[in-house]
PDB file of C-alpha atoms in Angstrom:
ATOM      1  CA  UNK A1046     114.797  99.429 128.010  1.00  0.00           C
ATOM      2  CA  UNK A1047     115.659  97.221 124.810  1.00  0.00           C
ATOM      3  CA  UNK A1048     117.611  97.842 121.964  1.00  0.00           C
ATOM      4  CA  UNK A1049     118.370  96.392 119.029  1.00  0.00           C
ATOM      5  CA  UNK A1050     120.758  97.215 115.703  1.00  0.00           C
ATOM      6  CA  UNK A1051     120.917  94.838 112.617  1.00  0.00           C
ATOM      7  CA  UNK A1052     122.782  96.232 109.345  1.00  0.00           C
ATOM      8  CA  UNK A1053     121.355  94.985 105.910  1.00  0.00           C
ATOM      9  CA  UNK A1054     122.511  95.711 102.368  1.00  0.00           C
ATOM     10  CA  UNK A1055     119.751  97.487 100.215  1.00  0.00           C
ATOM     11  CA  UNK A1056     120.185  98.281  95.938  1.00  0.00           C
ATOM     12  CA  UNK A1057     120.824 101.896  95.776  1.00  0.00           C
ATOM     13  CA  UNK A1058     117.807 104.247  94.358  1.00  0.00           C
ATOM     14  CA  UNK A1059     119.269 107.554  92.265  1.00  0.00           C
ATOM     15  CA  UNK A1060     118.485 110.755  93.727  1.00  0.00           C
ATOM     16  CA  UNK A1061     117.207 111.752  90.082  1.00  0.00           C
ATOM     17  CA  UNK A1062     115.657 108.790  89.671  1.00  0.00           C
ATOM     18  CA  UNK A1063     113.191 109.356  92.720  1.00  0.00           C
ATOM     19  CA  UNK A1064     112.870 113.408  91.687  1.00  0.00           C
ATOM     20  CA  UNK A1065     111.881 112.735  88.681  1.00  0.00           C
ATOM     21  CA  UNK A1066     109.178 110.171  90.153  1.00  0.00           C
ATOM     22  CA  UNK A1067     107.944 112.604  92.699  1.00  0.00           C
ATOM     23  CA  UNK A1068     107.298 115.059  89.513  1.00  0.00           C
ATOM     24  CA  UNK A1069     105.461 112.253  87.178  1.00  0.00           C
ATOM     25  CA  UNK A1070     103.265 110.918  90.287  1.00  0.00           C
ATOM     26  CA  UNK A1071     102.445 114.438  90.498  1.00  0.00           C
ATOM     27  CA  UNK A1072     101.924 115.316  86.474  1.00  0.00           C
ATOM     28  CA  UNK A1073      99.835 112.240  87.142  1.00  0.00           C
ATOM     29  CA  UNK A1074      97.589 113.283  89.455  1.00  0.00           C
ATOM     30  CA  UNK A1075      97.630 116.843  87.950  1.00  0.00           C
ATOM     31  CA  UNK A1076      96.386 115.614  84.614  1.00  0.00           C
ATOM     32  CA  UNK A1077      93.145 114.103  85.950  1.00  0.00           C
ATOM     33  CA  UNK A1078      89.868 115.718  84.432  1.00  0.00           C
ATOM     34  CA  UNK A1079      86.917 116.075  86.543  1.00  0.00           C
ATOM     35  CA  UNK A1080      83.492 114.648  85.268  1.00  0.00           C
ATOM     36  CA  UNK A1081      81.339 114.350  88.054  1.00  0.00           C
ATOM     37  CA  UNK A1082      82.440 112.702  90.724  1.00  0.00           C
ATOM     38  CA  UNK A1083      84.278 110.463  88.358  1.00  0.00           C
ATOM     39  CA  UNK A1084      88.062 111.704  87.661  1.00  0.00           C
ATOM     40  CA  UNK A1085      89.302 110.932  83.754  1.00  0.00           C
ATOM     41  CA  UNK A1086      92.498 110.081  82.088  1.00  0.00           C
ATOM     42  CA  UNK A1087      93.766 112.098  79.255  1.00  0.00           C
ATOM     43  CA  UNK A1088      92.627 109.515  76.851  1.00  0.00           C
ATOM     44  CA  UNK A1089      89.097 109.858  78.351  1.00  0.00           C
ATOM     45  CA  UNK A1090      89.339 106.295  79.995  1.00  0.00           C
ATOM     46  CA  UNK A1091      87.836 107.299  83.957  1.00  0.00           C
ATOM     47  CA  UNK A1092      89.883 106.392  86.787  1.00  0.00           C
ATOM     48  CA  UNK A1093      88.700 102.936  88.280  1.00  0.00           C
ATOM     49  CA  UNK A1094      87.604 102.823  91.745  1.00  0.00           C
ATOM     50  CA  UNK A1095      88.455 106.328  92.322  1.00  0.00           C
ATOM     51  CA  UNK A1096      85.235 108.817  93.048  1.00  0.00           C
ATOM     52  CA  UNK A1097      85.255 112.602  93.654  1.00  0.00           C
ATOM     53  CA  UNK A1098      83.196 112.900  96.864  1.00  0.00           C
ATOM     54  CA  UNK A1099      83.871 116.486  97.921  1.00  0.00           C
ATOM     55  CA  UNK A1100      85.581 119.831  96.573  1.00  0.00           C
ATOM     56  CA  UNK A1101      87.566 120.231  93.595  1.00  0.00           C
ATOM     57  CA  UNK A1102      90.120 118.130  92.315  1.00  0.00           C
ATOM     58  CA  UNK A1103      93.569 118.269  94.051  1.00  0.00           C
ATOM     59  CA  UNK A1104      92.150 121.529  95.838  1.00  0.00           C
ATOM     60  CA  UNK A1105      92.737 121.645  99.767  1.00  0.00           C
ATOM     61  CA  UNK A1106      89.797 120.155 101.096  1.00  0.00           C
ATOM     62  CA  UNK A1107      88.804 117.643  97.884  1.00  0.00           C
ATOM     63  CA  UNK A1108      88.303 114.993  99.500  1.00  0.00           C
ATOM     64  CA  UNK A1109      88.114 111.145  97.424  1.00  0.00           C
ATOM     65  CA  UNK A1110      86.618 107.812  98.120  1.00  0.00           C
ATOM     66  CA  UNK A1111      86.307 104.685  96.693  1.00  0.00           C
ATOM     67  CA  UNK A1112      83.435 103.192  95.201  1.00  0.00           C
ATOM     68  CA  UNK A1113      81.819 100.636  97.657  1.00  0.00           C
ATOM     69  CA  UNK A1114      80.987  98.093  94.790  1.00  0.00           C
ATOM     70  CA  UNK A1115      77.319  97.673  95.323  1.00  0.00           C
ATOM     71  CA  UNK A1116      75.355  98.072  91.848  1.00  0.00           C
ATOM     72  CA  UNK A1117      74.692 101.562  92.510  1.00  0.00           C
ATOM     73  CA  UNK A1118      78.499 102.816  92.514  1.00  0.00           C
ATOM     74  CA  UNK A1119      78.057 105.094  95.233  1.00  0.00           C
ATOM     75  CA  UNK A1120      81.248 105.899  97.533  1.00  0.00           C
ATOM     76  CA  UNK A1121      82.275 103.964 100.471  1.00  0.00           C
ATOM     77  CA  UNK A1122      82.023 105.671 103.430  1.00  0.00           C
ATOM     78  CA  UNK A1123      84.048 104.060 105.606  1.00  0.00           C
ATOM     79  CA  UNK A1124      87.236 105.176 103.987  1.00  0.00           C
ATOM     80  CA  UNK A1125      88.438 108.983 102.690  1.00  0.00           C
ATOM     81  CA  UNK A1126      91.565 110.298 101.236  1.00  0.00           C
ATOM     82  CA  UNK A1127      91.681 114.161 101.349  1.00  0.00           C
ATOM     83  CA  UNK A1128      93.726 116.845 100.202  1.00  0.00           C
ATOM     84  CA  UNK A1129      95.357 118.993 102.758  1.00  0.00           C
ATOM     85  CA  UNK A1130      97.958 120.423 100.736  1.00  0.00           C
ATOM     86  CA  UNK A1131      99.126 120.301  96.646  1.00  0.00           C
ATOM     87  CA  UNK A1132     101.498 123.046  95.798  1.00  0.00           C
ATOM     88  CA  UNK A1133     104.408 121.673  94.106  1.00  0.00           C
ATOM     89  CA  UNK A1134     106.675 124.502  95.406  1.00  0.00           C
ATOM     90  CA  UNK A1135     105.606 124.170  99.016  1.00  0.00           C
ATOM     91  CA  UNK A1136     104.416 120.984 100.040  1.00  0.00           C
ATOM     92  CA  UNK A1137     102.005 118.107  99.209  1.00  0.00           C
ATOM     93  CA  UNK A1138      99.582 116.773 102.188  1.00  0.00           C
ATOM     94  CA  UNK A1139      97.458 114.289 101.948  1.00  0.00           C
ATOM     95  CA  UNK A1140      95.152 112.427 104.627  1.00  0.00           C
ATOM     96  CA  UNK A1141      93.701 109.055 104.472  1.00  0.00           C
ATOM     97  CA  UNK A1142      91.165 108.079 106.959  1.00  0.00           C
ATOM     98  CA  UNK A1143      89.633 104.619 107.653  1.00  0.00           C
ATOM     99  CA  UNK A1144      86.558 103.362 109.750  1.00  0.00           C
ATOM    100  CA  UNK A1145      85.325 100.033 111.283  1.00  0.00           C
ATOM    101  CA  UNK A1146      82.364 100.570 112.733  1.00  0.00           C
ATOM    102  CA  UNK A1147      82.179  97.102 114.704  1.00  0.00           C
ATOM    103  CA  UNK A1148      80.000  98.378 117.873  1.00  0.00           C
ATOM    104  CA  UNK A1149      82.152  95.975 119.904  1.00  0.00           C
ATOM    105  CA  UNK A1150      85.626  97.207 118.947  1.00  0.00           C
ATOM    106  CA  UNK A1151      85.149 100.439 116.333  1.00  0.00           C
ATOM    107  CA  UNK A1152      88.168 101.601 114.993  1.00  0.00           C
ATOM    108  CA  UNK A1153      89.499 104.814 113.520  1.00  0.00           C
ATOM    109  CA  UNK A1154      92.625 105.384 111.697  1.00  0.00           C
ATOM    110  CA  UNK A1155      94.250 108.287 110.350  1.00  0.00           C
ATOM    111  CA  UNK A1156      97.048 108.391 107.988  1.00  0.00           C
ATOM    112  CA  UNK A1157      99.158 111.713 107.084  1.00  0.00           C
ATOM    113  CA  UNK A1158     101.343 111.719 104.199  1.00  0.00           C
ATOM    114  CA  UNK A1159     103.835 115.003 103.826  1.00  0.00           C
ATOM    115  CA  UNK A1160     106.164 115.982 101.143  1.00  0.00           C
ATOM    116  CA  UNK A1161     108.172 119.248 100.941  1.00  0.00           C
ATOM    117  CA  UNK A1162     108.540 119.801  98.208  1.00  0.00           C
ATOM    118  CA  UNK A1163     107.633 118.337  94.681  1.00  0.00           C
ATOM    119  CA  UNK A1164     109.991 120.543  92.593  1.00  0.00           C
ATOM    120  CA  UNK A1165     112.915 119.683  95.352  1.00  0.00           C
ATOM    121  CA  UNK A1166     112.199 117.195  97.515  1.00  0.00           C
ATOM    122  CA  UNK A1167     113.727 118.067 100.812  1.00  0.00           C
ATOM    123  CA  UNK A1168     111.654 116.326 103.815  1.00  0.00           C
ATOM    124  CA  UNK A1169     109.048 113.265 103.450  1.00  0.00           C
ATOM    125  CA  UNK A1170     106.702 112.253 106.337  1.00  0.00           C
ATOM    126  CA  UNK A1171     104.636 109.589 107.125  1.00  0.00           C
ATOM    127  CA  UNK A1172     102.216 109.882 110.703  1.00  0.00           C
ATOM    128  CA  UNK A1173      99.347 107.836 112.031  1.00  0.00           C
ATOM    129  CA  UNK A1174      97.297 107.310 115.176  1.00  0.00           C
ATOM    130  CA  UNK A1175      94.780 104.960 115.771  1.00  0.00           C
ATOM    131  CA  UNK A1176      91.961 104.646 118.069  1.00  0.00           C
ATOM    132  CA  UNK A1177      89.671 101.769 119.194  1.00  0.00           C
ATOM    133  CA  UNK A1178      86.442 102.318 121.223  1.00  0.00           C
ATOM    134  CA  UNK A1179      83.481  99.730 122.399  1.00  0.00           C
ATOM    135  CA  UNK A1180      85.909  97.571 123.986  1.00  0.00           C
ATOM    136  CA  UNK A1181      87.280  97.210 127.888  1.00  0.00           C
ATOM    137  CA  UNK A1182      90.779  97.163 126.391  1.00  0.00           C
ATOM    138  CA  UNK A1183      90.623 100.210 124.071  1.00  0.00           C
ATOM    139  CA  UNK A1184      93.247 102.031 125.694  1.00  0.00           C
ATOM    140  CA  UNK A1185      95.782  99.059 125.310  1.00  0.00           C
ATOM    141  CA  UNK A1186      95.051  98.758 121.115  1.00  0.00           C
ATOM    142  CA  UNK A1187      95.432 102.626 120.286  1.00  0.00           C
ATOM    143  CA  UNK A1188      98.562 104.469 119.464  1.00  0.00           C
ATOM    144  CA  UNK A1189     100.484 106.425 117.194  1.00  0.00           C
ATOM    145  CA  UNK A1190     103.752 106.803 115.220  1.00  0.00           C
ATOM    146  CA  UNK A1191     105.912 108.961 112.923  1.00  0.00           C
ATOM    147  CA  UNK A1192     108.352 108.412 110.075  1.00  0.00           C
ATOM    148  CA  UNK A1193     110.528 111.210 108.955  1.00  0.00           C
ATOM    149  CA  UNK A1194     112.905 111.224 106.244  1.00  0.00           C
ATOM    150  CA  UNK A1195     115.292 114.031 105.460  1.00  0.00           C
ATOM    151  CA  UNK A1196     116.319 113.622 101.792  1.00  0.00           C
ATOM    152  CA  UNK A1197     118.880 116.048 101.802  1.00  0.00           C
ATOM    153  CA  UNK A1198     120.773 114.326 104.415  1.00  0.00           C
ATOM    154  CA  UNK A1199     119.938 110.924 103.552  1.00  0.00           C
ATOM    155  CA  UNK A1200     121.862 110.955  99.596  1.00  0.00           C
ATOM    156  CA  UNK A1201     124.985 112.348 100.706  1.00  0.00           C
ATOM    157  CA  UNK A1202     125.182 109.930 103.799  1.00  0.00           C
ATOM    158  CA  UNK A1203     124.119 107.050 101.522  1.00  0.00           C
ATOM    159  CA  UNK A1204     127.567 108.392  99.118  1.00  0.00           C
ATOM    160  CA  UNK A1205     129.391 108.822 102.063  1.00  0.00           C
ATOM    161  CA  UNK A1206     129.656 112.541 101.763  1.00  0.00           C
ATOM    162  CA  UNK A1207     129.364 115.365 104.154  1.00  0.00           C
ATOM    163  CA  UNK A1208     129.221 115.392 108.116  1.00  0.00           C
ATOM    164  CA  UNK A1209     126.301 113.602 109.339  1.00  0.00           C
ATOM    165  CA  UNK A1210     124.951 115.565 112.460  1.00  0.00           C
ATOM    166  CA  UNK A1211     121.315 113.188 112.779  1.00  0.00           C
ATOM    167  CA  UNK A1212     120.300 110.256 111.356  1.00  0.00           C
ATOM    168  CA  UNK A1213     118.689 110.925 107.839  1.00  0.00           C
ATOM    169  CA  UNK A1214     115.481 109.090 108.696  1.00  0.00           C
ATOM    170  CA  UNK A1215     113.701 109.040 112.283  1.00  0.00           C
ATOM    171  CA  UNK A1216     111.051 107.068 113.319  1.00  0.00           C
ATOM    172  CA  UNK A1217     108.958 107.258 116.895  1.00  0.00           C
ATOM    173  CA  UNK A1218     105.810 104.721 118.348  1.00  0.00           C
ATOM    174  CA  UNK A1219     103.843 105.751 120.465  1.00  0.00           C
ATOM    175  CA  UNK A1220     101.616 103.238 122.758  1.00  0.00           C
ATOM    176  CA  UNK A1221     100.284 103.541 126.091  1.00  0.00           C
ATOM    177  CA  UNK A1222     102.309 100.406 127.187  1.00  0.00           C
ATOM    178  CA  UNK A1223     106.047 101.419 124.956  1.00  0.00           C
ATOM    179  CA  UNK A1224     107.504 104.269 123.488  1.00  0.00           C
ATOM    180  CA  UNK A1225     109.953 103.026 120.687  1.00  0.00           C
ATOM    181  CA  UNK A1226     111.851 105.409 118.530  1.00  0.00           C
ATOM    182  CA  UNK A1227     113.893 104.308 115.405  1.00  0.00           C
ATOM    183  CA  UNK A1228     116.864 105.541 113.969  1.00  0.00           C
ATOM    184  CA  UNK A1229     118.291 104.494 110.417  1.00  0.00           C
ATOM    185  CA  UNK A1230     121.732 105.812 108.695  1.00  0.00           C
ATOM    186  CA  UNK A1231     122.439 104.580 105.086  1.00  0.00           C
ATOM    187  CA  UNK A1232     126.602 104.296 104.242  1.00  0.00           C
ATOM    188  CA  UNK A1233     128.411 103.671 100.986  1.00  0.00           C
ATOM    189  CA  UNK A1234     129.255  99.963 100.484  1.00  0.00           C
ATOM    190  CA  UNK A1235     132.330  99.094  98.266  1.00  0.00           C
ATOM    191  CA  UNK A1236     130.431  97.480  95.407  1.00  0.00           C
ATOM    192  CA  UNK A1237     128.244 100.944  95.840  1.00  0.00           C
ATOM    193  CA  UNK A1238     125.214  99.418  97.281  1.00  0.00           C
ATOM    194  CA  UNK A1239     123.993 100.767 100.371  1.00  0.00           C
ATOM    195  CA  UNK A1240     124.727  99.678 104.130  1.00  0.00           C
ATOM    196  CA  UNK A1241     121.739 100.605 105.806  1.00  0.00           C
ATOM    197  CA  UNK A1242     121.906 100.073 109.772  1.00  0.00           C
ATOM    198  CA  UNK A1243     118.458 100.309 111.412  1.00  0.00           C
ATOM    199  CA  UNK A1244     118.681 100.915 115.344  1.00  0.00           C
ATOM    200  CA  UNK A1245     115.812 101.316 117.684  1.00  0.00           C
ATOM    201  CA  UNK A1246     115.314 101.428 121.513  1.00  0.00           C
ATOM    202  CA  UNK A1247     112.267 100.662 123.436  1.00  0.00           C
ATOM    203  CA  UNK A1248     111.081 101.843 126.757  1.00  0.00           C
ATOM    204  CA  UNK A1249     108.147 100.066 129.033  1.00  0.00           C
ATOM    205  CA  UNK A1250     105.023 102.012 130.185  1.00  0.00           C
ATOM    206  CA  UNK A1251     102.943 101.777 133.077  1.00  0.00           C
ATOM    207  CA  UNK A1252     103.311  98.386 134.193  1.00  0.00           C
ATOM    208  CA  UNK A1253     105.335  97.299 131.173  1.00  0.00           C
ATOM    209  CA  UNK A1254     108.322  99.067 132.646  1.00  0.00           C
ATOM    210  CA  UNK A1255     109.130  96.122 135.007  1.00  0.00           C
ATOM    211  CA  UNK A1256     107.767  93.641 132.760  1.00  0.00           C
ATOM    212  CA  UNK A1257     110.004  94.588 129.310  1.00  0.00           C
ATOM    213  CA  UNK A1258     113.090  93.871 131.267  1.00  0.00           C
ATOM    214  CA  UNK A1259     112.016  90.691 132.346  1.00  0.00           C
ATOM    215  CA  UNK A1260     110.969  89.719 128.963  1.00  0.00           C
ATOM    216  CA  UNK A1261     114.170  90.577 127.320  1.00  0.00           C
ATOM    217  CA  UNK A1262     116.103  88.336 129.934  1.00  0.00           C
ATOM    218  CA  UNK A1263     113.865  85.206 128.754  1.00  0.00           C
ATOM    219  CA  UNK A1264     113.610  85.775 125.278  1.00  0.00           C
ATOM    220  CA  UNK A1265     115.639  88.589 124.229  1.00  0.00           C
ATOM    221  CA  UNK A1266     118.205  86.309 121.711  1.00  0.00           C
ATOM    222  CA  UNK A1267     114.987  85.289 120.078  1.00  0.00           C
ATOM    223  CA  UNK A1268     113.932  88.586 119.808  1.00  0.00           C
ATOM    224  CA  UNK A1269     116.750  90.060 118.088  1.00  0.00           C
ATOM    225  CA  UNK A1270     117.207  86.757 115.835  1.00  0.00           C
ATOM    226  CA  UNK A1271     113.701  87.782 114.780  1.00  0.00           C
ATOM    227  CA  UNK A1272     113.943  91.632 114.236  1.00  0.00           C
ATOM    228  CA  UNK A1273     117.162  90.699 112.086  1.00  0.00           C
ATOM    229  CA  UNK A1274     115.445  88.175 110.324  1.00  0.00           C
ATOM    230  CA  UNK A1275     112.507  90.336 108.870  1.00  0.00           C
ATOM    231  CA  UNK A1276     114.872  93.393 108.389  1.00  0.00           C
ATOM    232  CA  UNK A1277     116.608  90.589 106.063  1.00  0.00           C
ATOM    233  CA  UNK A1278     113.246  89.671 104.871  1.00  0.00           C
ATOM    234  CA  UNK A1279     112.395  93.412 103.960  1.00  0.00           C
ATOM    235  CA  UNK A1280     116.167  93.858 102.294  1.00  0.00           C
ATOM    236  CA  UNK A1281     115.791  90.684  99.969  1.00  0.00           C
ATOM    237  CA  UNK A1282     112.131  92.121  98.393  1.00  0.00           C
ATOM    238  CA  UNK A1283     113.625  95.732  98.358  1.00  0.00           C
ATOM    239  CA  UNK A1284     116.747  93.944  96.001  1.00  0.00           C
ATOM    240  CA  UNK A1285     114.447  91.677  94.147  1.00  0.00           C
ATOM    241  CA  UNK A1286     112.448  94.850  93.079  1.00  0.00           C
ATOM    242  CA  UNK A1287     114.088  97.809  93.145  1.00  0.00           C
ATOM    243  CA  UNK A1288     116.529  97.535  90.312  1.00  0.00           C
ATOM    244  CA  UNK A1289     114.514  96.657  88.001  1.00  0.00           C
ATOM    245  CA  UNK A1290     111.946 100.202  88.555  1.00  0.00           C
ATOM    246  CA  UNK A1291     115.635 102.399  88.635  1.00  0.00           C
ATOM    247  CA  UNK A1292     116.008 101.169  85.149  1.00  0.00           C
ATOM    248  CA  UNK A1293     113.091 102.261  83.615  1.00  0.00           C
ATOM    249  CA  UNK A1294     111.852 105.518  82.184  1.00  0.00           C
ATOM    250  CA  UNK A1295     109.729 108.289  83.745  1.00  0.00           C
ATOM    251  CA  UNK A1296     107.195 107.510  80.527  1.00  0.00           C
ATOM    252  CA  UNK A1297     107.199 103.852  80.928  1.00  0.00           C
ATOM    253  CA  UNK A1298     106.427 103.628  84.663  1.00  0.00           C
ATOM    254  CA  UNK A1299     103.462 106.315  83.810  1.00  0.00           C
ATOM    255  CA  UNK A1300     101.888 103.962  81.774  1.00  0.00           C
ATOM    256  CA  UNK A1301     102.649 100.743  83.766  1.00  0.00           C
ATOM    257  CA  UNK A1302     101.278 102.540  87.037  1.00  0.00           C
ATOM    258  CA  UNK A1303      97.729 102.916  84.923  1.00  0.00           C
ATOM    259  CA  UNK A1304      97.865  99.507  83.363  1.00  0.00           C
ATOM    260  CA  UNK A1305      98.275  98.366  86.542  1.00  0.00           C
ATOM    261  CA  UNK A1306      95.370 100.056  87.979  1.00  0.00           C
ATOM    262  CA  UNK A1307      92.745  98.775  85.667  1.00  0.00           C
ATOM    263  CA  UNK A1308      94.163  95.736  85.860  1.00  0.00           C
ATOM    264  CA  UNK A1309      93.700  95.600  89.734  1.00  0.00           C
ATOM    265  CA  UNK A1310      89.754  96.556  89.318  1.00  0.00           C
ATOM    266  CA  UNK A1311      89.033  93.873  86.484  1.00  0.00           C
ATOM    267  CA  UNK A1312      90.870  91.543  89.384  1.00  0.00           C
ATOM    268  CA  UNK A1313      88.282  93.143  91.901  1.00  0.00           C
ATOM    269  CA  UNK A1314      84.860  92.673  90.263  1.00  0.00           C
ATOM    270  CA  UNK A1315      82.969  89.734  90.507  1.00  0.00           C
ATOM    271  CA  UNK A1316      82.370  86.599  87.788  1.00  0.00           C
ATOM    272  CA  UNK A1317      79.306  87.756  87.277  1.00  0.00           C
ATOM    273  CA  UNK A1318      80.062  91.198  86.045  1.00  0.00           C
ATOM    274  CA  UNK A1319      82.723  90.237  83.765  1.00  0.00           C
TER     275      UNK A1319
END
């Protein structure tokens, strides 16, 4: 077994702040028109990239992919977001699945996104598993993991209120060589920032249960200087970023999220269609 802790120092995000995000992303989504298989903005300008494959919009089972960028604008099948859930009051599931369909090492990948609930967010979730096949090594490049966040533990710990019975925000990996499971508690700082101390333990499988040990004995400083270093890493973007979104407006990130999403397509399409 190996474990590791490393404490960083992250800009603090108000709890309003992030409701009131959850509630535009979804007044967002919510005020998409259907026409076709295209999906339009209230000012009539369709959604770039975006296509309506299946169902109706932001009903369980619509299912949306993105437009493969051959002349004819038909979807790409090889990647799929679908609705499993949208009820503000309830939850908010939604499922993205990708494909590589390289005969020598095909690859599927499924992504799970959970929110309970819009109106009051109380729990977010983030799962995945992926599997290879075509290749002699498949079972050693599949796995799976799970990130969940309580959000009404993970305020009050943050402000250094209330008794803290679990860590606000668990993580497990699973692969058939480690099992790793994360554990992260935020505290108040004195200049009210947050002191956010990620731990996590790992555990060998199969063979790797002799080997891990032996690893960590030859290069376990190395490893730790290096799990610090990009937690570091991580804290340093979060700073350089996040301040600067807390300060701004529900309405103003609205319109900066669609700017910024026909800006990303004219990026995408080729000289020659420009």
């Amino acid at each position: 077994m190996a474990r590791f802790q490393h404490t960083v120092t992250l800009a603090p995000v108000p709890r309003r702040w992030f409701e009131s995000c959850v509630v535009m992303l979804h007044d967002l989504a919510e005020s998409l028109e259907e026409d076709g298989v295209r999906l339009r903005l209230p000012d009539g300008r369709p959604l770039p990239e975006l296509l309506l494959a299946e169902g109706s919009h932001l009903r369980p089972g619509a299912r949306y992919r993105h437009e493969s960028g051959d002349a004819d604008g038909e979807p790409d099948p090889d990647a799929a977001l679908t609705v499993l859930a949208w009820d503000r009051r309830r939850e908010t599931v939604l499922e993205i699945v990708t494909l590589d369909s390289n005969p020598h090492n095909a690859t599927h990948a499924v992504c799970t996104l959970r929110l309970t609930s819009a109106e009051r967010p109380r729990d977010a979730e983030v799962s995945g598993e992926m599997r290879t096949s075509g290749g002699s090594w498949t079972k050693y490049t599949s796995g799976s993991g799970r990130l969940h966040l309580d959000l009404r533990k993970w305020w009050p710990s943050a402000a250094g209120s209330g008794r803290l019975t679990a860590p606000p925000l668990i993580g497990t990996l699973d692969h058939p060589l480690t099992h790793a499971t994360v554990k992260v508690v935020p505290r108040l700082a004195q200049d009210g920032q947050w002191r956010v101390t990620v731990k996590v333990r790992v555990k060998g499988r199969s063979f790797a249960r002799l080997l891990l040990p032996v690893a960590m004995a030859v290069a376990g400083r190395r490893v730790r200087a290096a799990f610090a270093e990009a937690l570091d890493h991580a804290a340093e973007s979060w700073n350089g970023q996040v301040p600067v979104l807390v300060r701004k407006d529900m309405e103003l990130l609205r319109l900066e999220l669609i700017e910024s999403l026909f800006k990303a397509d004219e990026e995408h399409k080729p000289e020659a269609s420009r």
